CSV table of C-alpha atoms in Angstrom, one decimal:
chain,number,residue,atom,x,y,z
U,286,UNK,CA,67.4,91.1,104.8
U,287,UNK,CA,67.4,94.4,106.4
U,288,UNK,CA,71.0,96.5,107.1
U,289,UNK,CA,71.3,99.6,109.3
U,290,UNK,CA,72.2,103.1,108.3
U,291,UNK,CA,75.8,102.7,108.5
U,292,UNK,CA,76.2,99.3,105.9
U,293,UNK,CA,77.6,97.3,109.0
U,294,UNK,CA,75.8,94.2,109.5
U,295,UNK,CA,75.1,93.3,113.1
U,296,UNK,CA,76.8,90.0,114.7
U,297,UNK,CA,74.2,87.6,114.2
U,298,UNK,CA,73.6,88.7,110.6
U,299,UNK,CA,77.6,88.4,110.0
U,300,UNK,CA,77.5,84.8,111.4
U,301,UNK,CA,74.6,83.9,109.0
U,302,UNK,CA,76.5,85.2,105.8
U,303,UNK,CA,79.8,83.4,106.9
U,304,UNK,CA,78.3,80.4,107.3
U,305,UNK,CA,76.7,80.6,103.8
U,306,UNK,CA,80.1,81.2,102.2
U,307,UNK,CA,81.6,78.6,104.0
U,308,UNK,CA,79.1,75.9,103.1
U,309,UNK,CA,79.1,77.1,99.8
U,310,UNK,CA,82.9,76.5,99.7
U,311,UNK,CA,82.6,72.8,101.3
U,312,UNK,CA,79.9,72.4,98.8
U,313,UNK,CA,82.3,72.1,95.7
U,314,UNK,CA,85.6,71.1,97.8
U,315,UNK,CA,85.3,67.7,95.9
U,316,UNK,CA,84.7,69.4,92.4
U,317,UNK,CA,87.6,71.8,93.3
U,318,UNK,CA,90.0,68.6,94.0
U,319,UNK,CA,89.3,67.2,90.4
U,320,UNK,CA,89.9,70.5,89.2
U,321,UNK,CA,93.1,71.0,91.0
U,322,UNK,CA,94.4,67.4,90.2
U,323,UNK,CA,93.8,67.9,86.4
U,324,UNK,CA,95.8,71.2,86.6
U,325,UNK,CA,98.5,69.3,88.2
U,326,UNK,CA,98.3,66.7,85.9
U,327,UNK,CA,98.8,68.8,82.8
U,328,UNK,CA,101.2,71.8,83.8
U,329,UNK,CA,101.4,74.4,81.2
U,330,UNK,CA,103.9,77.4,81.2
U,331,UNK,CA,103.1,81.1,80.9
U,332,UNK,CA,100.8,82.4,78.4
U,333,UNK,CA,100.4,78.4,77.3
U,334,UNK,CA,97.7,77.7,79.8
U,335,UNK,CA,95.0,76.8,77.6
U,336,UNK,CA,93.8,73.4,79.3
U,337,UNK,CA,93.7,75.3,82.5
U,338,UNK,CA,91.9,78.6,81.1
U,339,UNK,CA,89.1,76.4,79.3
U,340,UNK,CA,88.8,73.8,82.2
U,341,UNK,CA,88.3,77.2,84.9
U,342,UNK,CA,86.0,79.3,82.0
U,343,UNK,CA,83.4,76.3,81.5
U,344,UNK,CA,83.4,75.5,85.6
U,345,UNK,CA,82.6,79.0,86.1
U,346,UNK,CA,80.2,79.7,83.6
U,347,UNK,CA,78.3,76.2,85.0
U,348,UNK,CA,78.4,78.1,88.4
U,349,UNK,CA,76.5,81.1,87.1
U,350,UNK,CA,79.1,83.9,86.7
U,351,UNK,CA,79.6,86.0,83.5
U,352,UNK,CA,82.9,84.6,82.3
U,353,UNK,CA,84.9,86.5,79.4
U,354,UNK,CA,87.7,84.1,77.9
U,355,UNK,CA,91.3,85.6,76.7
U,356,UNK,CA,90.3,88.4,78.8
U,357,UNK,CA,91.8,92.1,78.0
U,358,UNK,CA,93.7,91.1,74.7
U,359,UNK,CA,95.8,87.8,76.9
U,360,UNK,CA,94.5,84.6,75.3
U,361,UNK,CA,94.9,83.0,78.5
U,362,UNK,CA,93.3,85.3,80.8
U,363,UNK,CA,89.8,84.9,81.8
U,364,UNK,CA,87.5,87.3,84.3
U,365,UNK,CA,84.3,85.4,86.0
U,366,UNK,CA,81.7,88.2,87.4
U,367,UNK,CA,78.7,87.9,89.4
U,368,UNK,CA,76.3,91.3,90.3
U,369,UNK,CA,74.0,91.2,93.0
U,370,UNK,CA,70.3,92.1,91.9
U,371,UNK,CA,70.2,94.8,94.8
U,372,UNK,CA,73.0,96.6,92.7
U,373,UNK,CA,77.2,96.8,92.0
U,374,UNK,CA,77.9,98.1,95.2
U,375,UNK,CA,81.9,97.5,96.0
U,376,UNK,CA,83.8,95.3,93.9
U,377,UNK,CA,86.0,92.5,95.7
U,378,UNK,CA,88.4,90.7,93.0
U,379,UNK,CA,90.5,87.2,93.8
U,380,UNK,CA,92.9,86.1,91.6
U,381,UNK,CA,93.8,82.8,90.1
U,382,UNK,CA,96.8,81.3,88.8
U,383,UNK,CA,97.4,78.3,87.1
U,384,UNK,CA,101.1,78.4,85.3
U,385,UNK,CA,103.7,75.6,85.8
U,386,UNK,CA,107.7,75.6,85.9
U,387,UNK,CA,109.7,74.2,83.2
U,388,UNK,CA,110.5,70.4,83.8
U,389,UNK,CA,109.4,70.6,87.5
U,390,UNK,CA,105.8,71.2,86.8
U,391,UNK,CA,103.2,72.8,89.7
U,392,UNK,CA,106.4,73.0,92.4
U,393,UNK,CA,104.6,76.2,93.7
U,394,UNK,CA,101.5,75.2,94.2
U,395,UNK,CA,99.7,76.9,91.2
U,396,UNK,CA,97.3,74.3,90.8
U,397,UNK,CA,95.8,75.1,94.4
U,398,UNK,CA,96.0,78.8,94.1
U,399,UNK,CA,93.6,78.4,91.0
U,400,UNK,CA,91.0,76.5,92.8
U,401,UNK,CA,91.6,78.7,96.1
U,402,UNK,CA,90.3,81.9,93.1
U,403,UNK,CA,87.2,79.7,92.6
U,404,UNK,CA,86.3,78.9,96.2
U,405,UNK,CA,86.0,82.5,97.5
U,406,UNK,CA,84.4,83.8,94.8
U,407,UNK,CA,81.9,80.9,94.7
U,408,UNK,CA,81.7,81.3,98.1
U,409,UNK,CA,80.9,85.0,97.9
U,410,UNK,CA,78.5,84.8,95.2
U,411,UNK,CA,76.4,82.6,97.3
U,412,UNK,CA,76.2,84.9,99.8
U,413,UNK,CA,75.2,87.7,97.5
U,414,UNK,CA,72.3,85.7,96.1
U,415,UNK,CA,70.6,84.3,98.9
U,416,UNK,CA,70.5,87.8,101.0
U,417,UNK,CA,70.6,90.2,98.0
U,418,UNK,CA,73.2,92.4,99.5
U,419,UNK,CA,74.9,95.1,97.2
U,420,UNK,CA,78.1,93.7,96.1
U,421,UNK,CA,80.1,92.4,93.0
U,422,UNK,CA,82.5,89.7,93.2
U,423,UNK,CA,85.1,89.2,90.3
U,424,UNK,CA,87.5,86.4,89.9
U,425,UNK,CA,90.6,86.9,87.5
U,426,UNK,CA,92.5,84.2,85.6
U,427,UNK,CA,95.8,85.5,85.8
U,428,UNK,CA,98.5,83.4,83.7
U,429,UNK,CA,102.2,83.8,83.8
U,430,UNK,CA,103.0,84.5,87.1
U,431,UNK,CA,106.4,82.4,87.0
U,432,UNK,CA,107.9,83.4,84.1
U,433,UNK,CA,106.0,86.5,83.0
U,434,UNK,CA,103.9,89.2,84.0
U,435,UNK,CA,100.0,88.3,83.3
U,436,UNK,CA,99.2,90.8,86.3
U,437,UNK,CA,101.1,93.9,84.8
U,438,UNK,CA,99.5,93.3,81.7
U,439,UNK,CA,96.3,93.1,83.4
U,440,UNK,CA,96.9,96.2,85.2
U,441,UNK,CA,97.7,97.9,82.3
U,442,UNK,CA,94.6,97.2,80.0
U,443,UNK,CA,92.8,98.5,83.2
U,444,UNK,CA,91.3,95.0,84.4
U,445,UNK,CA,91.6,96.2,88.2
U,446,UNK,CA,90.6,99.8,87.9
U,447,UNK,CA,87.0,99.4,89.0
U,448,UNK,CA,88.1,97.0,91.8
U,449,UNK,CA,87.8,98.1,95.6
U,450,UNK,CA,90.1,95.2,97.0
U,451,UNK,CA,92.0,92.2,95.6
U,452,UNK,CA,92.6,89.3,97.7
U,453,UNK,CA,94.6,85.9,96.6
U,454,UNK,CA,96.7,82.8,98.3
U,455,UNK,CA,99.6,81.1,98.3
U,456,UNK,CA,100.6,77.9,99.3
U,457,UNK,CA,104.4,77.7,101.1
U,458,UNK,CA,106.0,75.8,103.8
U,459,UNK,CA,106.6,78.1,106.6
U,460,UNK,CA,110.1,77.2,107.9
U,461,UNK,CA,132.9,89.9,71.0
U,462,UNK,CA,133.9,88.7,67.9
U,463,UNK,CA,134.4,84.5,66.6
U,464,UNK,CA,137.9,83.3,67.0
U,465,UNK,CA,139.5,79.4,66.7
U,466,UNK,CA,140.1,78.5,70.2
U,467,UNK,CA,143.6,77.2,69.4
U,468,UNK,CA,144.9,78.3,66.4
U,469,UNK,CA,144.4,82.0,67.1
U,470,UNK,CA,143.0,82.8,70.4
U,471,UNK,CA,144.8,86.2,71.0
U,472,UNK,CA,142.4,87.4,68.0
U,473,UNK,CA,139.2,86.3,69.7
U,474,UNK,CA,137.1,88.4,72.5
U,475,UNK,CA,135.5,86.0,74.8
U,476,UNK,CA,132.0,86.4,75.0
U,477,UNK,CA,131.9,83.9,77.2
U,478,UNK,CA,134.3,84.9,79.8
U,479,UNK,CA,132.6,88.2,79.9
U,480,UNK,CA,129.2,86.6,81.2
U,481,UNK,CA,131.1,84.3,83.6
U,482,UNK,CA,132.9,87.2,85.0
U,483,UNK,CA,129.6,89.0,85.4
U,484,UNK,CA,128.1,86.0,86.7
U,485,UNK,CA,131.2,85.7,89.5
U,486,UNK,CA,130.7,89.5,90.5
U,487,UNK,CA,127.4,88.8,91.4
U,488,UNK,CA,128.2,85.8,93.3
U,489,UNK,CA,130.9,88.1,95.3
U,490,UNK,CA,128.0,91.1,95.2
U,491,UNK,CA,125.6,88.9,97.5
U,492,UNK,CA,128.0,88.9,100.4
U,493,UNK,CA,127.4,92.6,100.9
U,494,UNK,CA,123.5,92.3,100.5
U,495,UNK,CA,120.5,92.6,102.5
U,496,UNK,CA,119.4,88.8,103.4
U,497,UNK,CA,116.1,89.6,102.4
U,498,UNK,CA,117.6,90.6,98.8
U,499,UNK,CA,118.5,87.7,95.9
U,500,UNK,CA,119.9,88.3,92.5
U,501,UNK,CA,119.9,84.4,90.7
U,502,UNK,CA,120.6,84.1,87.1
U,503,UNK,CA,121.6,81.1,84.0
U,504,UNK,CA,123.7,81.5,81.2
U,505,UNK,CA,120.8,80.7,78.2
U,506,UNK,CA,123.6,80.6,75.5
U,507,UNK,CA,127.3,79.7,76.1
U,508,UNK,CA,128.8,79.4,72.9
U,509,UNK,CA,128.2,76.9,70.2
U,510,UNK,CA,131.2,74.6,70.5
U,511,UNK,CA,134.4,74.2,72.7
U,512,UNK,CA,136.8,74.9,69.9
U,513,UNK,CA,135.3,78.1,69.0
U,514,UNK,CA,135.7,81.3,71.1
U,515,UNK,CA,132.2,82.5,71.3
U,516,UNK,CA,131.2,85.9,70.2
U,517,UNK,CA,127.9,85.5,71.6
U,518,UNK,CA,126.7,84.8,75.1
U,519,UNK,CA,123.5,85.4,76.7
U,520,UNK,CA,122.1,85.3,80.1
U,521,UNK,CA,118.7,85.9,82.1
U,522,UNK,CA,118.8,87.1,85.7
U,523,UNK,CA,116.2,87.9,88.2
U,524,UNK,CA,116.9,90.6,90.8
U,525,UNK,CA,114.6,90.6,93.6
U,526,UNK,CA,114.0,93.1,96.7
U,527,UNK,CA,111.7,92.9,99.5
U,528,UNK,CA,110.6,96.3,98.7
U,529,UNK,CA,110.7,98.3,95.9
U,530,UNK,CA,113.3,100.5,97.5
U,531,UNK,CA,115.7,97.9,97.9
U,532,UNK,CA,115.6,96.9,94.4
U,533,UNK,CA,115.7,99.9,93.1
U,534,UNK,CA,119.5,100.2,95.3
U,535,UNK,CA,120.5,96.7,94.2
U,536,UNK,CA,119.9,97.0,90.2
U,537,UNK,CA,122.6,99.7,89.8
U,538,UNK,CA,125.2,97.7,91.7
U,539,UNK,CA,124.3,94.5,89.7
U,540,UNK,CA,124.5,96.3,86.5
U,541,UNK,CA,128.3,97.6,87.4
U,542,UNK,CA,128.9,93.6,87.4
U,543,UNK,CA,128.1,93.3,83.6
U,544,UNK,CA,129.3,96.4,82.7
U,545,UNK,CA,133.1,95.7,84.5
U,546,UNK,CA,132.9,92.4,82.4
U,547,UNK,CA,132.5,93.8,79.4
U,548,UNK,CA,135.1,96.5,79.9
U,549,UNK,CA,137.4,93.5,81.3
U,550,UNK,CA,137.2,91.4,78.7
U,551,UNK,CA,136.4,93.3,75.8
U,552,UNK,CA,133.0,92.2,74.9
U,553,UNK,CA,130.1,94.3,74.1
U,554,UNK,CA,127.4,94.4,76.4
U,555,UNK,CA,123.5,94.8,75.6
U,556,UNK,CA,121.8,94.7,78.5
U,557,UNK,CA,118.1,95.1,78.7
U,558,UNK,CA,115.8,95.3,82.1
U,559,UNK,CA,112.7,94.0,81.5
U,560,UNK,CA,109.7,95.0,84.0
U,561,UNK,CA,109.5,95.8,87.7
U,562,UNK,CA,107.5,93.2,89.7
U,563,UNK,CA,106.7,95.1,92.8
U,564,UNK,CA,106.9,94.0,96.5
U,565,UNK,CA,103.5,92.9,98.2
U,566,UNK,CA,102.3,96.0,99.6
U,567,UNK,CA,100.2,94.7,102.5
U,568,UNK,CA,96.9,95.8,103.7
U,569,UNK,CA,97.1,95.9,107.6
U,570,UNK,CA,93.2,95.8,108.4
U,571,UNK,CA,92.7,93.1,105.7
U,572,UNK,CA,95.8,91.1,106.4
U,573,UNK,CA,94.6,91.4,110.3
U,574,UNK,CA,91.1,90.5,109.7
U,575,UNK,CA,92.5,87.1,107.7
U,576,UNK,CA,94.6,86.2,110.4
U,577,UNK,CA,91.8,86.7,113.0
U,578,UNK,CA,89.7,84.3,111.2
U,579,UNK,CA,92.1,82.0,110.3
U,580,UNK,CA,93.3,81.6,113.8
U,581,UNK,CA,89.7,81.5,115.2
U,582,UNK,CA,88.4,79.1,112.8
U,583,UNK,CA,90.8,76.9,112.2
U,584,UNK,CA,93.7,77.3,114.9
U,585,UNK,CA,96.0,78.4,112.4
U,586,UNK,CA,99.4,80.0,114.7
U,587,UNK,CA,101.1,82.8,112.4
U,588,UNK,CA,104.6,84.3,112.9
U,589,UNK,CA,105.1,87.7,114.5
U,590,UNK,CA,104.7,90.3,112.2
U,591,UNK,CA,109.0,91.0,112.9
U,592,UNK,CA,109.5,87.4,111.7
U,593,UNK,CA,107.1,87.8,108.9
U,594,UNK,CA,109.0,91.3,107.7
U,595,UNK,CA,112.4,89.2,108.1
U,596,UNK,CA,111.6,86.7,105.9
U,597,UNK,CA,111.8,86.6,101.7
U,598,UNK,CA,109.2,84.7,99.9
U,599,UNK,CA,110.1,85.6,96.1
U,600,UNK,CA,108.2,87.7,94.2
U,601,UNK,CA,104.9,87.8,92.7
U,602,UNK,CA,103.1,90.2,90.1
U,603,UNK,CA,100.0,90.3,92.6
U,604,UNK,CA,102.4,93.0,94.5
U,605,UNK,CA,102.0,95.0,91.2
U,606,UNK,CA,97.9,94.8,91.8
U,607,UNK,CA,98.3,95.4,95.6
U,608,UNK,CA,99.8,99.0,94.3
U,609,UNK,CA,96.8,99.9,92.6
U,610,UNK,CA,94.0,98.3,94.8
U,611,UNK,CA,93.7,97.7,98.2
U,612,UNK,CA,95.1,93.8,98.8
U,613,UNK,CA,96.5,90.9,100.6
U,614,UNK,CA,98.3,87.5,99.3
U,615,UNK,CA,98.4,85.3,102.7
U,616,UNK,CA,101.0,82.5,102.6
U,617,UNK,CA,99.1,79.2,103.9
U,618,UNK,CA,101.1,75.9,105.1
U,619,UNK,CA,100.5,72.2,103.1
U,620,UNK,CA,102.6,70.0,105.2
U,621,UNK,CA,101.7,68.4,108.4
U,622,UNK,CA,105.1,68.5,109.9
U,623,UNK,CA,107.9,71.0,109.1
U,624,UNK,CA,110.2,69.9,106.8
U,625,UNK,CA,112.7,71.5,104.4
U,626,UNK,CA,111.0,71.7,101.6
U,627,UNK,CA,111.0,74.6,99.4
U,628,UNK,CA,108.7,76.3,96.7
U,629,UNK,CA,110.0,75.2,93.0
U,630,UNK,CA,111.4,71.8,93.6
U,631,UNK,CA,109.9,68.2,92.8
U,632,UNK,CA,109.0,67.6,96.5
U,633,UNK,CA,106.7,70.9,97.2
U,634,UNK,CA,105.2,69.9,93.5
U,635,UNK,CA,103.9,66.3,95.0
U,636,UNK,CA,102.9,67.8,98.2
U,637,UNK,CA,100.5,70.2,96.1
U,638,UNK,CA,99.0,67.0,95.0
U,639,UNK,CA,98.2,65.8,98.3
U,640,UNK,CA,94.6,66.2,100.0
U,641,UNK,CA,96.2,67.8,102.8
U,642,UNK,CA,97.2,70.4,100.8
U,643,UNK,CA,93.7,70.5,99.2
U,644,UNK,CA,91.9,70.5,102.6
U,645,UNK,CA,94.6,73.3,103.9
U,646,UNK,CA,93.4,75.3,100.2
U,647,UNK,CA,90.0,75.1,101.3
U,648,UNK,CA,90.8,76.5,104.8
U,649,UNK,CA,92.8,79.6,103.9
U,650,UNK,CA,89.8,80.3,100.7
U,651,UNK,CA,87.4,80.4,103.4
U,652,UNK,CA,89.7,83.0,105.5
U,653,UNK,CA,90.1,84.9,102.5
U,654,UNK,CA,86.4,84.9,101.2
U,655,UNK,CA,85.1,86.2,104.7
U,656,UNK,CA,87.8,89.2,104.4
U,657,UNK,CA,86.1,89.8,101.0
U,658,UNK,CA,82.5,89.7,102.7
U,659,UNK,CA,83.5,92.4,105.1
U,660,UNK,CA,84.9,94.8,102.5
U,661,UNK,CA,81.4,94.6,101.1
U,662,UNK,CA,79.2,95.0,104.3
U,663,UNK,CA,81.6,96.8,106.8
U,664,UNK,CA,81.7,100.0,105.8
U,665,UNK,CA,84.0,101.0,109.1
U,666,UNK,CA,86.1,98.2,107.8
U,667,UNK,CA,86.7,99.5,104.0
U,668,UNK,CA,87.1,103.1,105.8
U,669,UNK,CA,89.7,101.5,107.5
U,670,UNK,CA,91.1,99.5,104.6
U,671,UNK,CA,91.4,102.4,101.8
U,672,UNK,CA,92.6,104.7,104.4
U,673,UNK,CA,95.6,102.4,105.2
U,674,UNK,CA,95.9,102.3,101.1
U,675,UNK,CA,95.6,106.2,100.5
U,676,UNK,CA,98.2,106.5,103.3
U,677,UNK,CA,96.3,108.8,105.6
């Protein structure tokens, strides 16, 4: 197949390429449904996703990808790669997640995210094979999104250094010291009082906070016995902002809640900030192209840009990826009708197992695949993507 000098395919040819990609995804839909159900019914916590890792690795090997299991020093990470015979060209990557939440399983739909990445990679591979277009597709298996930093680990290991763009999807619904407590309580310093005081102060801080910010946490150790004043307590807290700037402004205010509680109770504070998970740096040309494909092919109606920017969808380490390569992280709906169901609930976990959720995942996967295809074949579009990412 001939291409013109600026590496931009004519409309009729582009339609042919898109049809091949979508057909390839349709042909494996039932297989992906089975994989998604197996992952859903076998939930695994972050960095422990051995069942899902093996399942996906074996499937991708059978589909003709070059697969590296336990990639980049992470036991449950992988990278699957296919390069066209015509040459490496640009490199488009997709991410699959497959970790679950404690007790409530796949209440964030990572069983669907897992198969969406596979679908997109297979769809793009089919085009590269049939038309011998220059280009490379990679699929990263990224562990521990919920309670870890899998993609940050991969970034630090250099996984994305040769990637030109990275895309992934996400399902959603739019709309002291010890003392005896009774014998000599005055001799103790109550570490539980300290952490409860900090917890309550954070609750008050929420009132004077941006509506898109989030602060939440749990007390992981509240003491050993009710008749012993706790000399040690601990907690785990998440501080979230819609942007990195919002987060950096909020963190010192949260820290002061803990420092004030320690001073008020006489307890000693040991506070450790773990890692920053960035906001998703949405690439406008890629996002617009995704919305165009998704609305034209499947009739999806998207909220306005203003509405989208006013909603907090939680955090994801895909945000960190979008700070090193151009990327998007589209949200797609898996509910047949409006429902007051949020991620991280048992109801959402149940919905993530339905055929409707699967079908919507396949639709969204086709749209994100076509954006990836445009990255490979359309020089003008990619220049816009890169210009937007570089802030030129």
